[in-house]
Short mmCIF file of C-alpha atoms in Angstrom, two decimals:
data_model
loop_
_atom_site.label_atom_id
_atom_site.label_comp_id
_atom_site.label_asym_id
_atom_site.label_seq_id
_atom_site.Cartn_x
_atom_site.Cartn_y
_atom_site.Cartn_z
CA MET A 1 106.01 144.62 19.06
CA LEU A 2 102.43 146.24 18.76
CA GLU A 3 102.41 149.92 19.80
CA PRO A 4 99.31 151.93 21.02
CA MET A 5 98.21 154.49 18.54
CA LYS A 6 98.71 158.16 20.37
CA ASP A 7 95.30 159.37 21.75
CA TRP A 8 95.11 162.74 19.73
CA LYS A 9 92.03 163.81 21.17
CA GLN A 10 93.59 163.56 24.85
CA LEU A 11 96.83 165.38 23.28
CA ALA A 12 94.64 167.99 22.06
CA ALA A 13 93.21 168.39 26.01
CA ALA A 14 96.41 168.05 27.70
CA ARG A 15 97.89 170.66 25.73
CA ASP A 16 95.07 173.11 25.39
CA LEU A 17 94.87 173.30 22.02
CA ASN A 18 90.80 174.58 21.95
CA ILE A 19 90.10 172.43 19.21
CA PRO A 20 86.66 172.02 18.57
CA ALA A 21 85.38 168.42 19.47
CA GLU A 22 83.64 168.30 15.57
CA GLN A 23 86.55 169.18 14.09
CA LEU A 24 88.58 166.85 16.25
CA GLU A 25 86.43 163.99 14.93
CA ARG A 26 87.19 165.14 11.23
CA ILE A 27 91.10 164.95 11.74
CA VAL A 28 91.56 162.13 14.06
CA PRO A 29 91.77 159.57 11.41
CA VAL A 30 93.76 161.71 9.21
CA MET A 31 96.44 161.81 11.97
CA GLU A 32 95.89 157.99 12.70
CA GLY A 33 96.60 157.44 8.87
CA LEU A 34 99.66 159.77 8.75
CA GLU A 35 101.14 158.01 12.36
CA ALA A 36 100.85 154.83 10.70
CA SER A 37 102.80 155.80 7.73
CA PHE A 38 105.47 157.78 10.00
CA ARG A 39 106.08 155.89 12.47
CA PRO A 40 107.74 152.80 11.31
CA LEU A 41 109.66 155.24 9.35
CA ALA A 42 110.87 157.01 12.67
CA ARG A 43 111.75 154.08 13.98
CA GLY A 44 114.51 153.01 11.71
CA LEU A 45 116.60 156.42 11.99
CA LYS A 46 119.85 155.70 13.27
CA PRO A 47 121.40 157.95 16.17
CA GLU A 48 124.10 159.48 14.19
CA VAL A 49 121.68 160.97 11.79
CA GLU A 50 121.25 164.66 12.08
CA PRO A 51 117.91 166.90 11.11
CA ALA A 52 118.02 168.35 7.71
CA PRO A 53 117.89 172.04 8.48
CA VAL A 54 121.18 172.88 10.50
CA MET A 55 121.77 176.42 12.16
CA LEU A 56 123.56 178.49 10.02
CA VAL A 57 126.08 181.31 11.31
CA HIS A 58 127.06 183.92 8.71
CA PRO A 59 130.37 185.75 10.39
CA GLU A 60 130.13 188.37 7.99
CA ARG A 61 126.72 189.30 9.28
CA HIS A 62 128.70 189.85 12.51
CA ALA A 63 131.35 191.70 11.08
CA MET B 1 102.81 184.66 -28.03
CA THR B 2 105.65 184.08 -25.75
CA ILE B 3 108.23 186.03 -24.23
CA GLN B 4 110.76 185.60 -26.75
CA GLU B 5 108.21 186.35 -29.60
CA ALA B 6 107.14 189.75 -27.64
CA ALA B 7 110.77 190.52 -26.86
CA SER B 8 111.34 190.07 -30.58
CA ALA B 9 108.29 192.29 -31.70
CA LEU B 10 109.49 194.86 -29.03
CA ARG B 11 112.71 195.33 -30.69
CA ASP B 12 111.75 195.30 -34.60
CA ARG B 13 109.43 198.06 -33.22
CA LYS B 14 105.98 195.89 -34.47
CA VAL B 15 104.58 196.92 -30.71
CA SER B 16 105.21 199.31 -27.94
CA VAL B 17 105.35 197.92 -24.50
CA LEU B 18 102.60 199.88 -23.67
CA GLU B 19 100.61 198.41 -26.38
CA LEU B 20 101.63 194.74 -25.19
CA THR B 21 100.64 195.90 -21.42
CA ASP B 22 97.34 197.70 -22.86
CA ASP B 23 96.33 193.90 -24.50
CA CYS B 24 96.72 192.29 -21.45
CA LEU B 25 94.84 194.73 -19.34
CA LYS B 26 92.14 194.61 -21.70
CA ARG B 27 92.49 190.96 -21.69
CA ILE B 28 92.09 190.85 -18.11
CA GLY B 29 88.92 193.19 -18.10
CA VAL B 30 87.17 190.85 -20.35
CA ARG B 31 88.32 187.54 -18.87
CA ASN B 32 88.78 188.23 -14.98
CA PRO B 33 85.59 188.64 -13.82
CA GLU B 34 84.48 184.84 -15.04
CA LEU B 35 88.26 183.11 -14.22
CA ASN B 36 88.99 185.30 -10.83
CA ALA B 37 92.47 184.94 -11.57
CA PHE B 38 93.49 188.32 -10.23
CA LEU B 39 93.15 189.66 -7.09
CA THR B 40 94.56 193.16 -7.87
CA VAL B 41 95.22 194.63 -10.82
CA THR B 42 97.81 197.58 -10.73
CA ALA B 43 96.85 199.03 -14.44
CA ASP B 44 97.65 202.42 -13.71
CA GLU B 45 101.05 201.76 -12.21
CA ALA B 46 101.69 199.04 -15.07
CA ARG B 47 100.74 201.88 -18.00
CA ALA B 48 103.40 204.30 -16.19
CA ALA B 49 106.15 201.70 -16.03
CA ALA B 50 105.30 200.52 -19.39
CA LYS B 51 106.06 204.11 -21.02
CA ILE B 52 109.13 204.45 -18.43
CA ARG B 53 110.03 201.03 -20.61
CA ASP B 54 109.08 202.26 -23.84
CA GLU B 55 111.24 205.42 -23.35
CA GLU B 56 114.41 203.21 -22.28
CA LEU B 57 114.28 201.38 -25.63
CA ALA B 58 113.98 204.17 -27.67
CA HIS B 59 116.76 205.76 -25.91
CA GLY B 60 118.67 202.52 -26.68
CA ARG B 61 118.73 201.28 -22.96
CA ASP B 62 117.83 197.67 -23.13
CA ARG B 63 117.61 195.86 -20.03
CA GLY B 64 117.34 192.08 -21.62
CA PRO B 65 114.69 189.74 -22.58
CA LEU B 66 112.26 190.49 -20.09
CA HIS B 67 112.23 194.23 -21.07
CA GLY B 68 108.59 195.33 -21.20
CA ILE B 69 107.13 192.15 -20.62
CA PRO B 70 104.07 191.90 -18.44
CA TYR B 71 104.01 189.57 -15.86
CA ALA B 72 101.98 189.06 -12.75
CA LEU B 73 102.70 188.15 -9.14
CA LYS B 74 101.14 185.20 -6.79
CA ASP B 75 99.91 187.27 -4.10
CA CYS B 76 102.08 185.92 -1.59
CA TYR B 77 104.96 187.87 -2.95
CA CYS B 78 104.74 191.46 -1.26
CA THR B 79 104.84 194.45 -3.18
CA ALA B 80 105.54 197.82 -1.65
CA GLY B 81 102.29 199.74 -1.53
CA ILE B 82 100.43 197.01 -3.04
CA ARG B 83 98.07 194.92 -1.08
CA THR B 84 99.44 191.49 -0.40
CA THR B 85 97.02 189.03 0.78
CA SER B 86 98.16 185.60 0.69
CA GLY B 87 94.95 184.53 -0.21
CA SER B 88 93.70 184.93 3.73
CA ARG B 89 91.63 187.16 5.50
CA VAL B 90 94.19 187.29 7.80
CA PHE B 91 96.46 189.54 5.67
CA ALA B 92 93.37 190.95 3.81
CA GLU B 93 94.43 194.37 4.44
CA TYR B 94 98.18 194.00 4.62
CA VAL B 95 100.16 196.37 2.52
CA PRO B 96 103.92 195.87 2.71
CA ASP B 97 106.41 198.85 2.51
CA HIS B 98 108.86 196.43 0.80
CA ASP B 99 109.20 194.24 -2.56
CA ALA B 100 109.92 190.59 -2.41
CA ALA B 101 113.52 190.09 -3.80
CA VAL B 102 112.04 188.57 -6.80
CA ALA B 103 109.97 191.23 -7.70
CA VAL B 104 112.85 193.77 -7.41
CA LYS B 105 114.89 191.65 -9.82
CA LEU B 106 111.87 191.28 -12.26
CA ARG B 107 111.49 195.08 -12.24
CA GLU B 108 115.30 195.58 -13.06
CA ALA B 109 115.19 193.30 -15.72
CA GLY B 110 112.53 195.51 -17.25
CA ALA B 111 109.51 193.20 -16.49
CA VAL B 112 106.20 195.38 -15.95
CA LEU B 113 103.87 194.41 -13.29
CA LEU B 114 100.30 193.94 -14.18
CA GLY B 115 99.22 192.81 -10.89
CA LYS B 116 98.70 190.09 -8.22
CA THR B 117 97.16 186.71 -8.56
CA ASN B 118 94.57 184.91 -6.55
CA MET B 119 95.80 181.60 -4.98
CA HIS B 120 94.46 178.91 -2.53
CA GLU B 121 94.32 180.55 0.75
CA LEU B 122 97.83 180.52 2.50
CA ALA B 123 99.27 178.59 -0.83
CA TYR B 124 97.72 175.72 1.52
CA GLY B 125 95.69 173.58 -0.71
CA ILE B 126 95.90 172.62 -4.56
CA THR B 127 92.34 173.89 -5.75
CA SER B 128 92.44 177.38 -5.66
CA GLY B 129 88.79 177.51 -4.02
CA ASN B 130 89.64 180.61 -2.19
CA PRO B 131 86.80 180.94 0.36
CA HIS B 132 87.61 184.75 0.88
CA PHE B 133 88.27 186.04 -2.48
CA GLY B 134 86.17 183.16 -4.60
CA LEU B 135 87.68 180.50 -6.72
CA VAL B 136 89.59 180.96 -9.34
CA ARG B 137 88.34 178.94 -12.45
CA ASN B 138 90.55 176.79 -15.60
CA PRO B 139 90.56 178.82 -18.54
CA VAL B 140 90.30 175.33 -20.38
CA ASP B 141 87.35 174.43 -18.82
CA PRO B 142 85.77 176.97 -16.26
CA GLU B 143 84.00 174.01 -14.68
CA ARG B 144 87.11 172.62 -13.30
CA VAL B 145 90.06 173.58 -11.03
CA PRO B 146 93.08 175.23 -12.33
CA GLY B 147 95.16 173.83 -9.65
CA GLY B 148 96.57 175.34 -6.96
CA SER B 149 98.16 177.09 -4.81
CA SER B 150 98.95 179.28 -7.78
CA GLY B 151 96.08 178.60 -9.64
CA GLY B 152 95.46 182.37 -10.45
CA SER B 153 99.06 182.84 -11.91
CA ALA B 154 98.47 179.27 -14.28
CA ALA B 155 95.04 180.88 -15.07
CA ALA B 156 96.35 184.26 -15.86
CA VAL B 157 99.27 182.45 -18.28
CA ALA B 158 97.27 179.96 -19.79
CA ASP B 159 94.40 182.60 -20.91
CA ASN B 160 96.83 185.35 -22.45
CA MET B 161 96.46 187.68 -19.44
CA ALA B 162 100.35 187.59 -18.82
CA PHE B 163 103.21 186.45 -20.51
CA PHE B 164 104.32 184.95 -17.29
CA ALA B 165 103.63 184.62 -13.91
CA MET B 166 105.58 183.82 -10.42
CA GLY B 167 104.12 181.07 -8.46
CA SER B 168 105.37 179.37 -5.28
CA ASP B 169 105.91 175.56 -4.75
CA THR B 170 105.72 173.82 -1.29
CA GLY B 171 104.55 170.74 -2.04
CA GLY B 172 103.49 171.18 -5.99
CA SER B 173 101.99 174.30 -6.14
CA ILE B 174 103.58 175.48 -9.21
CA ARG B 175 103.80 172.29 -11.00
CA ILE B 176 100.17 170.54 -10.34
CA PRO B 177 98.49 174.00 -11.68
CA ALA B 178 100.69 174.23 -14.62
CA ALA B 179 99.48 170.65 -15.32
CA PHE B 180 95.68 171.28 -14.97
CA CYS B 181 96.02 174.82 -17.37
CA GLY B 182 98.49 173.39 -19.86
CA THR B 183 101.85 175.54 -19.30
CA VAL B 184 105.11 175.31 -17.95
CA GLY B 185 105.67 175.31 -14.66
CA LEU B 186 109.36 175.45 -13.12
CA LYS B 187 110.33 174.60 -9.25
CA PRO B 188 114.04 175.22 -9.14
CA THR B 189 116.30 173.60 -6.81
CA THR B 190 116.17 174.72 -2.95
CA GLY B 191 117.92 177.93 -2.58
CA ARG B 192 118.46 178.80 -6.33
CA VAL B 193 115.23 181.57 -6.30
CA SER B 194 115.39 183.72 -2.91
CA ARG B 195 112.17 183.25 -0.98
CA ALA B 196 113.07 186.70 0.68
CA GLY B 197 110.06 189.01 0.74
CA VAL B 198 107.63 186.09 0.02
CA LEU B 199 104.72 185.70 2.65
CA PRO B 200 105.70 181.62 3.71
CA LEU B 201 104.09 178.73 4.08
CA ASP B 202 106.70 177.24 5.71
CA PHE B 203 110.42 177.01 6.13
CA THR B 204 111.93 174.57 4.34
CA LEU B 205 109.56 173.39 1.65
CA ASP B 206 108.92 176.83 -0.23
CA HIS B 207 110.59 177.33 -3.52
CA MET B 208 109.50 179.94 -5.96
CA GLY B 209 109.38 179.74 -9.83
CA PRO B 210 107.39 180.58 -13.17
CA LEU B 211 104.72 179.59 -14.85
CA THR B 212 104.92 180.57 -18.56
CA ARG B 213 103.88 179.32 -22.21
CA SER B 214 107.12 178.12 -23.38
CA VAL B 215 109.97 176.26 -21.39
CA ALA B 216 112.57 178.86 -23.22
CA ASP B 217 109.90 181.40 -21.43
CA ALA B 218 110.52 179.60 -18.12
CA ALA B 219 114.82 179.72 -18.52
CA LEU B 220 114.42 183.43 -19.19
CA VAL B 221 112.74 184.13 -16.10
CA LEU B 222 114.94 181.99 -14.28
CA GLN B 223 118.11 183.65 -15.33
CA ALA B 224 116.53 187.01 -14.05
CA ILE B 225 115.59 185.67 -10.79
CA ALA B 226 118.13 183.02 -10.05
CA GLY B 227 121.39 183.79 -7.60
CA TYR B 228 122.29 184.16 -4.17
CA ASP B 229 120.70 186.42 -1.73
CA PRO B 230 122.19 187.06 1.80
CA ALA B 231 118.45 187.69 2.89
CA ASP B 232 117.22 184.51 2.56
CA ASP B 233 119.26 181.96 5.27
CA SER B 234 118.45 178.87 2.33
CA SER B 235 120.31 180.78 -0.47
CA SER B 236 122.75 179.12 -2.60
CA ARG B 237 126.08 180.50 -3.59
CA GLU B 238 126.33 177.90 -6.65
CA PRO B 239 127.09 180.12 -9.26
CA THR B 240 123.88 180.13 -11.64
CA GLY B 241 123.74 178.47 -15.32
CA ARG B 242 123.36 179.55 -18.79
CA TYR B 243 119.55 178.54 -18.60
CA LEU B 244 118.05 179.61 -22.12
CA PRO B 245 118.48 176.51 -24.23
CA HIS B 246 120.54 176.59 -27.43
CA GLY B 247 121.02 174.88 -30.39
CA GLU B 248 119.87 171.00 -31.03
CA LEU B 249 119.62 168.88 -28.19
CA ASP B 250 122.04 165.74 -28.51
CA TRP B 251 119.96 163.32 -27.56
CA LYS B 252 122.27 160.39 -27.47
CA ALA B 253 124.16 162.20 -24.67
CA VAL B 254 121.26 162.07 -22.48
CA ARG B 255 120.23 159.65 -20.06
CA VAL B 256 116.42 159.58 -19.71
CA GLY B 257 115.60 157.67 -16.33
CA VAL B 258 112.14 156.10 -16.07
CA PRO B 259 110.83 154.87 -12.51
CA GLU B 260 109.55 151.33 -12.31
CA ASN B 261 107.77 152.04 -9.08
CA PHE B 262 105.89 154.53 -7.60
CA TYR B 263 105.56 157.05 -10.27
CA PHE B 264 103.08 155.02 -12.64
CA ASP B 265 101.01 153.57 -10.01
CA ARG B 266 97.28 154.55 -9.96
CA LEU B 267 97.23 156.84 -13.01
CA ASP B 268 94.17 157.84 -15.45
CA PRO B 269 95.41 155.50 -18.60
CA GLU B 270 95.32 159.08 -20.74
CA VAL B 271 98.18 160.19 -18.21
CA HIS B 272 100.13 156.85 -18.46
CA MET B 273 99.83 156.71 -22.24
CA ALA B 274 101.10 160.30 -22.95
CA VAL B 275 103.98 159.71 -20.85
CA ARG B 276 104.65 156.67 -22.01
CA GLN B 277 104.69 157.99 -25.46
CA ALA B 278 107.13 161.01 -24.31
CA VAL B 279 109.59 158.15 -23.47
CA GLN B 280 109.37 156.49 -26.26
CA THR B 281 109.89 159.63 -28.61
CA ALA B 282 112.80 160.39 -26.60
CA ALA B 283 114.23 156.86 -27.07
CA HIS B 284 113.47 157.20 -30.86
CA HIS B 285 115.55 160.43 -31.05
CA GLY B 286 118.64 158.50 -29.38
CA ALA B 287 118.26 159.14 -25.66
CA GLN B 288 119.83 156.44 -23.42
CA VAL B 289 116.27 155.65 -21.75
CA LYS B 290 116.92 153.51 -18.44
CA THR B 291 114.54 151.96 -16.18
CA VAL B 292 115.19 152.87 -12.49
CA ARG B 293 114.07 151.95 -9.24
CA VAL B 294 113.64 155.47 -7.21
CA PRO B 295 113.59 155.48 -3.50
CA ASP B 296 110.38 154.96 -1.56
CA MET B 297 108.64 158.17 -2.43
CA ALA B 298 105.57 157.16 -0.39
CA ALA B 299 107.74 157.48 2.80
CA VAL B 300 109.39 161.05 1.31
CA ASN B 301 105.88 162.20 0.83
CA THR B 302 104.83 161.09 4.56
CA VAL B 303 108.12 162.63 6.04
CA GLY B 304 106.87 165.92 3.49
CA ARG B 305 103.47 166.13 5.17
CA VAL B 306 104.69 165.84 8.62
CA ILE B 307 107.05 168.63 7.73
CA LEU B 308 104.73 170.94 6.04
CA LEU B 309 102.12 170.53 8.85
CA SER B 310 104.46 171.31 11.59
CA GLU B 311 106.19 174.29 10.04
CA ALA B 312 102.97 175.88 8.71
CA SER B 313 101.08 175.56 12.28
CA ALA B 314 104.20 176.81 13.96
CA LEU B 315 104.12 179.85 11.15
CA MET B 316 100.38 180.70 11.74
CA GLU B 317 100.06 179.62 15.39
CA PRO B 318 99.69 183.40 16.65
CA TYR B 319 96.48 183.76 14.45
CA LEU B 320 94.91 180.05 15.25
CA ASP B 321 92.83 182.42 18.25
CA GLN B 322 90.58 183.90 14.89
CA ARG B 323 89.49 180.36 14.01
CA GLY B 324 86.92 182.56 11.64
CA GLN B 325 89.44 183.91 9.65
CA PHE B 326 90.62 180.65 8.11
CA GLY B 327 88.67 178.25 5.30
CA ALA B 328 87.48 174.75 6.68
CA ASP B 329 90.23 173.14 4.57
CA VAL B 330 92.89 174.77 5.72
CA LEU B 331 91.94 175.30 9.32
CA ALA B 332 91.95 171.35 9.33
CA LEU B 333 95.35 171.43 7.96
CA LEU B 334 96.69 173.56 10.69
CA ASP B 335 95.14 171.65 13.28
CA GLN B 336 96.51 168.78 12.46
CA GLY B 337 99.95 170.37 12.55
CA ARG B 338 98.94 171.59 16.38
CA LEU B 339 98.67 167.98 17.15
CA LEU B 340 102.14 166.62 15.54
CA PRO B 341 104.71 166.20 18.58
CA ALA B 342 108.04 168.27 18.19
CA ALA B 343 109.77 164.67 18.41
CA ASP B 344 107.80 163.70 14.94
CA TYR B 345 108.95 167.11 13.30
CA ILE B 346 112.36 166.44 14.18
CA ASN B 347 112.75 163.00 13.38
CA ALA B 348 111.08 164.08 9.71
CA GLN B 349 113.53 166.60 8.96
CA ARG B 350 116.28 163.50 9.77
CA LEU B 351 114.50 161.30 7.71
CA ARG B 352 115.07 163.72 4.84
CA ARG B 353 118.54 163.86 5.06
CA THR B 354 118.66 160.00 4.74
CA MET B 355 116.25 160.06 2.05
CA GLN B 356 118.20 162.98 0.27
CA ARG B 357 121.31 160.97 0.07
CA ASP B 358 119.37 157.95 -1.32
CA PHE B 359 117.86 160.08 -4.05
CA ALA B 360 121.06 161.41 -5.04
CA ARG B 361 122.34 157.81 -6.08
CA LEU B 362 120.29 158.18 -9.29
CA TRP B 363 122.18 160.79 -10.70
CA GLN B 364 124.95 158.55 -11.41
CA GLU B 365 122.66 156.35 -13.26
CA VAL B 366 120.78 158.96 -15.41
CA ASP B 367 120.53 162.77 -16.01
CA VAL B 368 116.93 163.55 -15.86
CA LEU B 369 113.75 161.24 -14.90
CA PHE B 370 110.17 161.33 -16.65
CA THR B 371 107.35 160.99 -14.72
CA PRO B 372 103.70 162.20 -14.81
CA THR B 373 103.11 165.76 -12.66
CA VAL B 374 99.64 164.50 -11.76
CA PRO B 375 97.70 161.40 -11.70
CA THR B 376 94.64 162.93 -13.49
CA ALA B 377 93.26 165.58 -15.72
CA ALA B 378 92.08 168.74 -13.72
CA PRO B 379 89.23 167.66 -11.43
CA ARG B 380 85.92 169.25 -11.59
CA ILE B 381 85.51 172.15 -9.29
CA GLY B 382 84.00 170.82 -5.76
CA GLU B 383 85.09 167.02 -6.14
CA THR B 384 86.99 165.99 -3.11
CA SER B 385 87.63 162.69 -4.33
CA ILE B 386 88.45 161.50 -7.99
CA GLN B 387 88.33 158.30 -9.38
CA ILE B 388 91.42 156.86 -10.52
CA GLY B 389 91.43 153.39 -12.15
CA ASP B 390 89.00 151.40 -10.00
CA ALA B 391 89.84 153.31 -6.42
CA MET B 392 88.63 156.38 -5.38
CA GLU B 393 91.37 159.02 -3.77
CA ASP B 394 91.41 162.08 -1.89
CA VAL B 395 91.92 165.15 -4.70
CA ARG B 396 94.69 166.92 -2.32
CA LEU B 397 96.25 163.78 -1.72
CA ALA B 398 96.07 162.07 -5.39
CA SER B 399 97.17 165.85 -6.90
CA THR B 400 100.28 166.31 -4.55
CA ARG B 401 101.03 162.19 -4.84
CA LEU B 402 103.90 162.75 -7.74
CA VAL B 403 105.05 166.23 -6.67
CA ARG B 404 105.43 166.88 -2.95
CA GLY B 405 108.38 164.62 -2.62
CA LEU B 406 110.64 166.74 -4.69
CA ASN B 407 110.13 169.87 -2.29
CA VAL B 408 111.33 167.45 0.76
CA LEU B 409 114.24 166.53 -1.40
CA GLY B 410 115.20 170.19 -3.03
CA VAL B 411 115.70 168.58 -6.72
CA PRO B 412 114.34 170.85 -9.67
CA ALA B 413 111.39 169.78 -11.41
CA ILE B 414 109.26 171.06 -14.27
CA SER B 415 106.30 170.50 -15.32
CA LEU B 416 105.26 170.99 -19.65
CA PRO B 417 102.10 170.14 -21.32
CA CYS B 418 102.17 166.96 -23.02
CA GLY B 419 99.10 166.37 -25.03
CA ARG B 420 95.25 166.45 -24.22
CA THR B 421 92.89 164.03 -23.09
CA LYS B 422 90.02 163.07 -25.70
CA SER B 423 87.68 165.61 -23.74
CA GLY B 424 90.65 168.35 -24.61
CA LEU B 425 91.76 168.68 -20.79
CA PRO B 426 95.63 169.28 -20.65
CA LEU B 427 98.02 166.74 -19.83
CA SER B 428 101.57 166.90 -18.51
CA LEU B 429 104.97 165.44 -18.27
CA GLN B 430 107.23 165.87 -15.30
CA MET B 431 110.98 165.78 -15.45
CA ILE B 432 113.11 165.69 -12.70
CA ALA B 433 116.90 166.40 -12.40
CA ALA B 434 119.79 167.05 -10.12
CA PRO B 435 120.07 169.76 -7.74
CA PHE B 436 121.29 172.83 -9.55
CA GLU B 437 121.12 171.17 -13.04
CA GLU B 438 118.20 173.72 -14.25
CA ALA B 439 120.13 173.98 -17.59
CA ARG B 440 120.07 170.39 -18.40
CA LEU B 441 116.69 170.36 -17.36
CA LEU B 442 115.54 172.99 -19.41
CA GLY B 443 117.47 172.12 -22.38
CA VAL B 444 115.90 168.62 -22.39
CA ALA B 445 112.38 170.14 -21.80
CA ALA B 446 112.73 172.48 -24.56
CA ALA B 447 113.65 169.70 -26.70
CA VAL B 448 110.56 167.46 -25.77
CA GLU B 449 108.44 170.90 -26.52
CA ARG B 450 110.03 170.83 -29.97
CA TRP B 451 108.51 167.27 -30.76
#
């Protein structure tokens, strides 16, 4: 299945990130490259896999 | 002179702490105008501390192997009353009221702080071409970069301005400058050395470690700074080891892994040859050399980039309305991180967990991996792409390609000198071990260093 790439310029505008247009021109190709590498990896994740950093509770600090 | 040699000379009364300190300060005075390795030199404080350490030794109080050893801290380590910039204009006037945990431990161990070293802005890059405080030059060839982000620390150690220097490593920032400047650089296991009191680049990839002139010196520094710290949530309660290598290594008991994939792709031929030679020498000494297949390290690097971009941008978000405060390369990375959706960050951290499990299986087969640290020798200042074989590659991505993934996985890794190019530039070998196996890693590295 061919998925459309993210439109990084629209994302920046929608989130009001205030990134100048010339900067966006420079970084969009980098984001597209990263997206192309990352998306297939993320697609293979199984639901039971949790994120690496976990919430740590230190009871001794609340004693 | 190494830490071990200086420590011996101090105890034999051949030299005093004040003399060692003055020698370093003199060297800094001569060489720093060209190399720009130090941002702040605390000469008066260093001399005062040196006198106290001399008096302690005279009265029989010996704090151990770092007693009286002059050293430097990368300028992201907080130092009470001493400016701590992280190489950034945002923090240019920041004077902390506290010391980083590592700085406290080193003071308790008797080391003498000479000052704070220059670095890539916010530790977010590999050239140490700092737009606010000036670029650091490589002491081996001042027309080349020292690597980064701990470039000032590597230059200071390589050029004998300090006996050791502390660096930080989020995606290779200790090992890359160590490789380019010809020093030893150690990135310990995640949680082995406290991050408390260090201005962070990110939340889950930062590691603190030393740059030194020998493997034994790296072990001595690690011994002083390792251990649990409740002030750092990532700190481990795993007991520390005995890190200083002792006696001859029994090579026959060492299983050396050589990756058949990824690590030897797209290398400068001189780098390739130097590392292969090290592997052959290990085999000659009796090591069990095994070819192994490592998990997809390109994928690990991708995950590392997503995590770093997201976390660094989250950290710096409060300052991003001051765009003029950042250098162009760092601002571009911060903007990239702002664009990434939260789901990508979370999925990257989920992928990280699976990758850690996959990589851990390697340790059933081998004790230590031998790889190159960087695919080339130090690039020239101003180069943004570099020729590797037939292809051009982005300098930042090429320099981090073989090191970044290990920050994602959390395993310890050391870079040590491994010969020189025909033009005299340092070549390096990276060695990687299982989590918390620093003692084994340092033992093998020390044996390699003796060849």
